[in-house]
PDB file of C-alpha atoms in Angstrom:
ATOM      1  CA  UNK A 619     -30.733  -1.469 -33.269  1.00 48.00           C
ATOM      2  CA  UNK A 620     -32.956  -2.324 -36.238  1.00 46.00           C
ATOM      3  CA  UNK A 621     -35.513  -5.091 -36.956  1.00 47.00           C
ATOM      4  CA  UNK A 622     -35.206  -7.437 -39.938  1.00 46.00           C
ATOM      5  CA  UNK A 623     -38.020  -8.790 -42.104  1.00 52.00           C
ATOM      6  CA  UNK A 624     -38.633 -11.655 -39.669  1.00 50.00           C
ATOM      7  CA  UNK A 625     -39.060  -9.359 -36.667  1.00 55.00           C
ATOM      8  CA  UNK A 626     -35.670 -10.128 -35.118  1.00 53.00           C
ATOM      9  CA  UNK A 627     -33.583  -7.347 -33.602  1.00 51.00           C
ATOM     10  CA  UNK A 628     -30.128  -6.882 -35.124  1.00 51.00           C
ATOM     11  CA  UNK A 629     -27.397  -4.286 -34.652  1.00 52.00           C
ATOM     12  CA  UNK A 630     -27.427  -1.346 -37.005  1.00 58.00           C
ATOM     13  CA  UNK A 631     -24.206  -0.715 -38.953  1.00 65.00           C
ATOM     14  CA  UNK A 632     -22.054   2.190 -37.771  1.00 62.00           C
ATOM     15  CA  UNK A 633     -19.322   4.187 -39.418  1.00 69.00           C
ATOM     16  CA  UNK A 634     -15.621   3.841 -38.570  1.00 67.00           C
ATOM     17  CA  UNK A 635     -15.767   7.289 -36.981  1.00 73.00           C
ATOM     18  CA  UNK A 636     -18.679   6.273 -34.725  1.00 71.00           C
ATOM     19  CA  UNK A 637     -16.937   3.016 -33.798  1.00 62.00           C
ATOM     20  CA  UNK A 638     -13.700   4.836 -32.934  1.00 69.00           C
ATOM     21  CA  UNK A 639     -15.607   7.277 -30.736  1.00 69.00           C
ATOM     22  CA  UNK A 640     -17.274   4.430 -28.819  1.00 65.00           C
ATOM     23  CA  UNK A 641     -13.936   2.672 -28.250  1.00 63.00           C
ATOM     24  CA  UNK A 642     -12.254   5.846 -26.980  1.00 67.00           C
ATOM     25  CA  UNK A 643     -15.149   6.550 -24.607  1.00 67.00           C
ATOM     26  CA  UNK A 644     -14.920   3.003 -23.235  1.00 66.00           C
ATOM     27  CA  UNK A 645     -11.151   3.327 -22.734  1.00 60.00           C
ATOM     28  CA  UNK A 646     -11.502   6.557 -20.761  1.00 55.00           C
ATOM     29  CA  UNK A 647     -14.514   5.533 -18.656  1.00 52.00           C
ATOM     30  CA  UNK A 648     -12.431   3.792 -15.980  1.00 47.00           C
ATOM     31  CA  UNK A 649     -10.031   6.727 -15.693  1.00 47.00           C
ATOM     32  CA  UNK A 650     -12.907   9.197 -15.410  1.00 46.00           C
ATOM     33  CA  UNK A 651     -14.432   7.060 -12.663  1.00 42.00           C
ATOM     34  CA  UNK A 652     -11.148   7.103 -10.732  1.00 36.00           C
ATOM     35  CA  UNK A 653     -10.811  10.845 -11.213  1.00 44.00           C
ATOM     36  CA  UNK A 654     -14.345  11.370  -9.928  1.00 57.00           C
ATOM     37  CA  UNK A 655     -13.697   9.137  -6.912  1.00 54.00           C
ATOM     38  CA  UNK A 656     -10.463  11.004  -6.252  1.00 70.00           C
ATOM     39  CA  UNK A 657     -12.265  14.347  -6.352  1.00 87.00           C
ATOM     40  CA  UNK A 658     -14.842  13.067  -3.861  1.00 90.00           C
ATOM     41  CA  UNK A 659     -12.118  11.900  -1.483  1.00 89.00           C
ATOM     42  CA  UNK A 660     -10.171  15.138  -1.832  1.00 92.00           C
ATOM     43  CA  UNK A 661     -13.249  17.275  -1.133  1.00 93.00           C
ATOM     44  CA  UNK A 662     -14.207  15.219   1.929  1.00 94.00           C
ATOM     45  CA  UNK A 663     -10.650  15.310   3.286  1.00 94.00           C
ATOM     46  CA  UNK A 664     -10.497  19.078   2.810  1.00 95.00           C
ATOM     47  CA  UNK A 665     -13.665  19.590   4.849  1.00 96.00           C
ATOM     48  CA  UNK A 666     -12.354  17.351   7.625  1.00 97.00           C
ATOM     49  CA  UNK A 667      -8.978  19.095   7.618  1.00 96.00           C
ATOM     50  CA  UNK A 668     -10.620  22.535   7.826  1.00 97.00           C
ATOM     51  CA  UNK A 669     -12.982  21.381  10.580  1.00 97.00           C
ATOM     52  CA  UNK A 670     -10.203  19.827  12.678  1.00 97.00           C
ATOM     53  CA  UNK A 671      -7.883  22.826  12.259  1.00 97.00           C
ATOM     54  CA  UNK A 672     -10.691  25.173  13.295  1.00 97.00           C
ATOM     55  CA  UNK A 673     -11.350  23.000  16.364  1.00 98.00           C
ATOM     56  CA  UNK A 674      -7.657  23.002  17.280  1.00 97.00           C
ATOM     57  CA  UNK A 675      -7.650  26.804  17.275  1.00 97.00           C
ATOM     58  CA  UNK A 676     -11.049  27.524  18.779  1.00 98.00           C
ATOM     59  CA  UNK A 677     -12.737  24.638  20.618  1.00 97.00           C
ATOM     60  CA  UNK A 678      -9.960  22.688  22.361  1.00 97.00           C
ATOM     61  CA  UNK A 679      -9.737  20.133  19.554  1.00 97.00           C
ATOM     62  CA  UNK A 680     -13.417  19.168  19.581  1.00 98.00           C
ATOM     63  CA  UNK A 681     -15.224  19.505  16.246  1.00 98.00           C
ATOM     64  CA  UNK A 682     -18.612  20.970  17.062  1.00 97.00           C
ATOM     65  CA  UNK A 683     -19.684  21.423  13.459  1.00 97.00           C
ATOM     66  CA  UNK A 684     -18.213  20.782  10.034  1.00 97.00           C
ATOM     67  CA  UNK A 685     -16.565  23.699   8.244  1.00 96.00           C
ATOM     68  CA  UNK A 686     -16.700  24.406   4.507  1.00 94.00           C
ATOM     69  CA  UNK A 687     -18.959  21.527   3.560  1.00 93.00           C
ATOM     70  CA  UNK A 688     -18.381  20.294  -0.007  1.00 90.00           C
ATOM     71  CA  UNK A 689     -21.007  20.912  -2.667  1.00 89.00           C
ATOM     72  CA  UNK A 690     -20.756  17.362  -3.964  1.00 91.00           C
ATOM     73  CA  UNK A 691     -23.412  15.194  -2.295  1.00 92.00           C
ATOM     74  CA  UNK A 692     -21.194  12.109  -2.006  1.00 92.00           C
ATOM     75  CA  UNK A 693     -18.306  14.075  -0.523  1.00 93.00           C
ATOM     76  CA  UNK A 694     -20.778  15.677   1.863  1.00 93.00           C
ATOM     77  CA  UNK A 695     -21.989  12.237   2.940  1.00 94.00           C
ATOM     78  CA  UNK A 696     -18.398  11.157   3.650  1.00 94.00           C
ATOM     79  CA  UNK A 697     -17.678  14.223   5.776  1.00 96.00           C
ATOM     80  CA  UNK A 698     -20.888  13.811   7.767  1.00 95.00           C
ATOM     81  CA  UNK A 699     -20.025  10.144   8.403  1.00 95.00           C
ATOM     82  CA  UNK A 700     -16.690  11.208   9.930  1.00 96.00           C
ATOM     83  CA  UNK A 701     -18.472  13.788  12.086  1.00 97.00           C
ATOM     84  CA  UNK A 702     -20.822  11.103  13.423  1.00 95.00           C
ATOM     85  CA  UNK A 703     -17.795   8.979  14.358  1.00 96.00           C
ATOM     86  CA  UNK A 704     -16.205  11.954  16.164  1.00 97.00           C
ATOM     87  CA  UNK A 705     -19.322  12.542  18.244  1.00 96.00           C
ATOM     88  CA  UNK A 706     -19.809   8.861  19.098  1.00 96.00           C
ATOM     89  CA  UNK A 707     -16.206   8.533  20.295  1.00 97.00           C
ATOM     90  CA  UNK A 708     -15.726  11.866  22.093  1.00 97.00           C
ATOM     91  CA  UNK A 709     -12.787  12.673  19.813  1.00 98.00           C
ATOM     92  CA  UNK A 710     -10.334  15.396  20.892  1.00 98.00           C
ATOM     93  CA  UNK A 711      -8.068  16.220  17.962  1.00 98.00           C
ATOM     94  CA  UNK A 712      -4.370  16.929  18.489  1.00 98.00           C
ATOM     95  CA  UNK A 713      -3.166  17.559  14.925  1.00 96.00           C
ATOM     96  CA  UNK A 714      -4.185  17.198  11.297  1.00 96.00           C
ATOM     97  CA  UNK A 715      -2.376  16.554   7.999  1.00 94.00           C
ATOM     98  CA  UNK A 716       0.930  16.125   9.818  1.00 94.00           C
ATOM     99  CA  UNK A 717       4.092  15.391   7.832  1.00 94.00           C
ATOM    100  CA  UNK A 718       5.982  12.317   9.013  1.00 94.00           C
ATOM    101  CA  UNK A 719       9.472  11.079   8.164  1.00 95.00           C
ATOM    102  CA  UNK A 720      11.441   7.984   9.114  1.00 95.00           C
ATOM    103  CA  UNK A 721      15.172   8.605   9.025  1.00 95.00           C
ATOM    104  CA  UNK A 722      15.877   4.968   9.864  1.00 95.00           C
ATOM    105  CA  UNK A 723      13.842   3.553   6.976  1.00 94.00           C
ATOM    106  CA  UNK A 724      13.906   6.551   4.625  1.00 92.00           C
ATOM    107  CA  UNK A 725      10.248   7.166   3.847  1.00 93.00           C
ATOM    108  CA  UNK A 726       7.916  10.113   4.320  1.00 94.00           C
ATOM    109  CA  UNK A 727       4.206  10.740   4.229  1.00 94.00           C
ATOM    110  CA  UNK A 728       1.268  12.702   5.600  1.00 95.00           C
ATOM    111  CA  UNK A 729      -0.706  11.484   8.594  1.00 95.00           C
ATOM    112  CA  UNK A 730      -4.402  12.345   8.321  1.00 95.00           C
ATOM    113  CA  UNK A 731      -4.835  13.088  12.011  1.00 97.00           C
ATOM    114  CA  UNK A 732      -4.006  12.264  15.621  1.00 98.00           C
ATOM    115  CA  UNK A 733      -6.472  12.425  18.483  1.00 98.00           C
ATOM    116  CA  UNK A 734      -7.564  11.167  21.877  1.00 98.00           C
ATOM    117  CA  UNK A 735     -10.392   8.705  21.256  1.00 98.00           C
ATOM    118  CA  UNK A 736     -12.815   7.026  23.673  1.00 98.00           C
ATOM    119  CA  UNK A 737     -14.901   3.911  23.129  1.00 96.00           C
ATOM    120  CA  UNK A 738     -18.595   4.053  22.341  1.00 93.00           C
ATOM    121  CA  UNK A 739     -21.329   1.814  23.720  1.00 84.00           C
ATOM    122  CA  UNK A 740     -21.727  -0.188  20.503  1.00 87.00           C
ATOM    123  CA  UNK A 741     -19.949  -3.560  20.833  1.00 86.00           C
ATOM    124  CA  UNK A 742     -20.000  -4.037  17.058  1.00 83.00           C
ATOM    125  CA  UNK A 743     -17.786  -0.947  16.873  1.00 87.00           C
ATOM    126  CA  UNK A 744     -15.739  -1.047  20.098  1.00 90.00           C
ATOM    127  CA  UNK A 745     -15.213  -4.530  21.545  1.00 88.00           C
ATOM    128  CA  UNK A 746     -13.387  -3.139  24.582  1.00 91.00           C
ATOM    129  CA  UNK A 747     -13.696  -0.048  26.729  1.00 94.00           C
ATOM    130  CA  UNK A 748     -11.061   2.687  26.584  1.00 96.00           C
ATOM    131  CA  UNK A 749     -10.868   6.382  27.374  1.00 97.00           C
ATOM    132  CA  UNK A 750      -8.799   9.192  25.815  1.00 97.00           C
ATOM    133  CA  UNK A 751      -6.617   6.670  24.006  1.00 98.00           C
ATOM    134  CA  UNK A 752      -3.887   8.367  21.946  1.00 98.00           C
ATOM    135  CA  UNK A 753      -4.645   7.298  18.395  1.00 98.00           C
ATOM    136  CA  UNK A 754      -3.794   7.922  14.765  1.00 98.00           C
ATOM    137  CA  UNK A 755      -6.666   8.115  12.304  1.00 98.00           C
ATOM    138  CA  UNK A 756      -6.720   7.511   8.575  1.00 97.00           C
ATOM    139  CA  UNK A 757      -9.797   8.568   6.595  1.00 96.00           C
ATOM    140  CA  UNK A 758     -10.757   6.456   3.576  1.00 95.00           C
ATOM    141  CA  UNK A 759     -13.511   7.110   1.031  1.00 92.00           C
ATOM    142  CA  UNK A 760     -12.979   3.834  -0.846  1.00 89.00           C
ATOM    143  CA  UNK A 761     -15.765   1.299  -1.319  1.00 89.00           C
ATOM    144  CA  UNK A 762     -14.064  -1.285   0.916  1.00 90.00           C
ATOM    145  CA  UNK A 763     -11.382  -1.683   3.569  1.00 91.00           C
ATOM    146  CA  UNK A 764      -8.087  -3.117   2.312  1.00 92.00           C
ATOM    147  CA  UNK A 765      -5.231  -4.794   4.183  1.00 93.00           C
ATOM    148  CA  UNK A 766      -2.614  -2.384   2.856  1.00 93.00           C
ATOM    149  CA  UNK A 767      -4.317   0.422   4.768  1.00 95.00           C
ATOM    150  CA  UNK A 768      -3.052  -1.208   7.976  1.00 96.00           C
ATOM    151  CA  UNK A 769       0.491  -1.285   6.563  1.00 96.00           C
ATOM    152  CA  UNK A 770       0.194   2.442   5.877  1.00 95.00           C
ATOM    153  CA  UNK A 771      -1.048   3.167   9.391  1.00 96.00           C
ATOM    154  CA  UNK A 772       1.833   1.162  10.892  1.00 97.00           C
ATOM    155  CA  UNK A 773       4.314   3.202   8.837  1.00 96.00           C
ATOM    156  CA  UNK A 774       2.845   6.404  10.298  1.00 97.00           C
ATOM    157  CA  UNK A 775       3.096   4.990  13.823  1.00 97.00           C
ATOM    158  CA  UNK A 776       6.739   3.971  13.352  1.00 97.00           C
ATOM    159  CA  UNK A 777       7.770   7.384  11.995  1.00 97.00           C
ATOM    160  CA  UNK A 778       5.891   9.301  14.697  1.00 96.00           C
ATOM    161  CA  UNK A 779       7.409   7.171  17.463  1.00 96.00           C
ATOM    162  CA  UNK A 780      10.884   7.293  15.935  1.00 96.00           C
ATOM    163  CA  UNK A 781      10.915  11.058  15.440  1.00 94.00           C
ATOM    164  CA  UNK A 782       9.024  12.281  18.512  1.00 94.00           C
ATOM    165  CA  UNK A 783       8.797   9.330  20.889  1.00 96.00           C
ATOM    166  CA  UNK A 784       4.997   9.396  20.728  1.00 96.00           C
ATOM    167  CA  UNK A 785       3.390   6.442  22.498  1.00 97.00           C
ATOM    168  CA  UNK A 786       0.469   5.731  20.196  1.00 97.00           C
ATOM    169  CA  UNK A 787      -2.023   3.272  21.676  1.00 97.00           C
ATOM    170  CA  UNK A 788      -4.352   2.683  18.753  1.00 97.00           C
ATOM    171  CA  UNK A 789      -4.985   3.283  15.111  1.00 97.00           C
ATOM    172  CA  UNK A 790      -8.325   3.717  13.380  1.00 97.00           C
ATOM    173  CA  UNK A 791      -8.933   3.256   9.685  1.00 97.00           C
ATOM    174  CA  UNK A 792     -12.236   5.014   9.141  1.00 96.00           C
ATOM    175  CA  UNK A 793     -14.096   4.211   5.928  1.00 95.00           C
ATOM    176  CA  UNK A 794     -16.561   6.933   5.042  1.00 95.00           C
ATOM    177  CA  UNK A 795     -19.439   5.732   2.838  1.00 92.00           C
ATOM    178  CA  UNK A 796     -20.402   7.874  -0.150  1.00 90.00           C
ATOM    179  CA  UNK A 797     -23.931   6.435  -0.155  1.00 87.00           C
ATOM    180  CA  UNK A 798     -26.418   7.316   2.598  1.00 84.00           C
ATOM    181  CA  UNK A 799     -28.266   4.013   2.043  1.00 83.00           C
ATOM    182  CA  UNK A 800     -25.453   1.907   3.552  1.00 81.00           C
ATOM    183  CA  UNK A 801     -26.517   0.067   6.696  1.00 77.00           C
ATOM    184  CA  UNK A 802     -23.975   1.856   8.926  1.00 84.00           C
ATOM    185  CA  UNK A 803     -23.022   5.539   8.862  1.00 85.00           C
ATOM    186  CA  UNK A 804     -19.302   4.647   9.015  1.00 91.00           C
ATOM    187  CA  UNK A 805     -17.054   1.571   9.034  1.00 92.00           C
ATOM    188  CA  UNK A 806     -14.133   1.357  11.464  1.00 93.00           C
ATOM    189  CA  UNK A 807     -11.087  -0.880  11.368  1.00 93.00           C
ATOM    190  CA  UNK A 808      -9.315  -0.595  14.742  1.00 94.00           C
ATOM    191  CA  UNK A 809      -5.601  -1.438  14.966  1.00 95.00           C
ATOM    192  CA  UNK A 810      -4.218  -2.164  18.434  1.00 95.00           C
ATOM    193  CA  UNK A 811      -0.748  -1.159  19.593  1.00 96.00           C
ATOM    194  CA  UNK A 812       0.403  -4.801  19.631  1.00 96.00           C
ATOM    195  CA  UNK A 813      -0.532  -5.177  15.969  1.00 97.00           C
ATOM    196  CA  UNK A 814       1.628  -2.355  14.646  1.00 97.00           C
ATOM    197  CA  UNK A 815       4.851  -4.399  14.637  1.00 97.00           C
ATOM    198  CA  UNK A 816       3.717  -7.134  12.230  1.00 97.00           C
ATOM    199  CA  UNK A 817       1.959  -4.605  10.027  1.00 97.00           C
ATOM    200  CA  UNK A 818       5.131  -2.534   9.809  1.00 97.00           C
ATOM    201  CA  UNK A 819       7.165  -5.607   8.815  1.00 97.00           C
ATOM    202  CA  UNK A 820       4.626  -6.174   6.052  1.00 96.00           C
ATOM    203  CA  UNK A 821       5.055  -2.539   4.984  1.00 96.00           C
ATOM    204  CA  UNK A 822       8.842  -2.945   4.781  1.00 96.00           C
ATOM    205  CA  UNK A 823       8.438  -6.157   2.785  1.00 95.00           C
ATOM    206  CA  UNK A 824       6.236  -4.336   0.270  1.00 93.00           C
ATOM    207  CA  UNK A 825       8.785  -1.531  -0.048  1.00 91.00           C
ATOM    208  CA  UNK A 826      11.584  -4.056  -0.618  1.00 93.00           C
ATOM    209  CA  UNK A 827       9.569  -5.894  -3.244  1.00 93.00           C
ATOM    210  CA  UNK A 828       8.818  -2.681  -5.142  1.00 92.00           C
ATOM    211  CA  UNK A 829      12.500  -1.699  -5.032  1.00 91.00           C
ATOM    212  CA  UNK A 830      13.620  -5.113  -6.313  1.00 95.00           C
ATOM    213  CA  UNK A 831      11.090  -5.072  -9.152  1.00 95.00           C
ATOM    214  CA  UNK A 832      12.313  -1.626 -10.201  1.00 93.00           C
ATOM    215  CA  UNK A 833      15.940  -2.829 -10.140  1.00 95.00           C
ATOM    216  CA  UNK A 834      15.163  -5.896 -12.228  1.00 96.00           C
ATOM    217  CA  UNK A 835      13.115  -3.814 -14.646  1.00 95.00           C
ATOM    218  CA  UNK A 836      16.060  -1.460 -15.173  1.00 94.00           C
TER     219      UNK A 836
END
């Protein structure tokens, strides 16, 4: 910025090279933000995976401390938020990063984790009481909860039940804040067994829509 003879602030002229550099930086800023967010999520997931796998081998599926904490502060905050949820809900892990496949509907994926979960005493978190409820858990490090996460959880439940006959009672979408200043250490979206059916129909509808769009595009 420069000031003219009347004291008003005006923009200073820049060269074409400087202008091009600014445009390219602006174009890549969003991608770099996504890459950074992805790295945070990956690091937090890795710590949780290592901690759960260690617990499965050594402490009867109970995480007593986090293993291989990430160096990144935000990723560290996410992992600690998950640990607080585990403690509050007496979580006993059964498996982690499990591959799932639906032969009937021809899709595959990776389930974050399965565990026995009990309710806590906080009614804003658990509106009903339950004990050692067989549940699937999906960790999210996004800034908000989104409806499609429930579709994803329902797809995991369908594949697990179809392949192994597992009677899953609940699902938990666990959002892990990257900022310690948030009002709550974690945000939980519970999905009851009765809600899986509609969510799975929504998942199938999304898959069909994507397939049709691809066909029309071709």
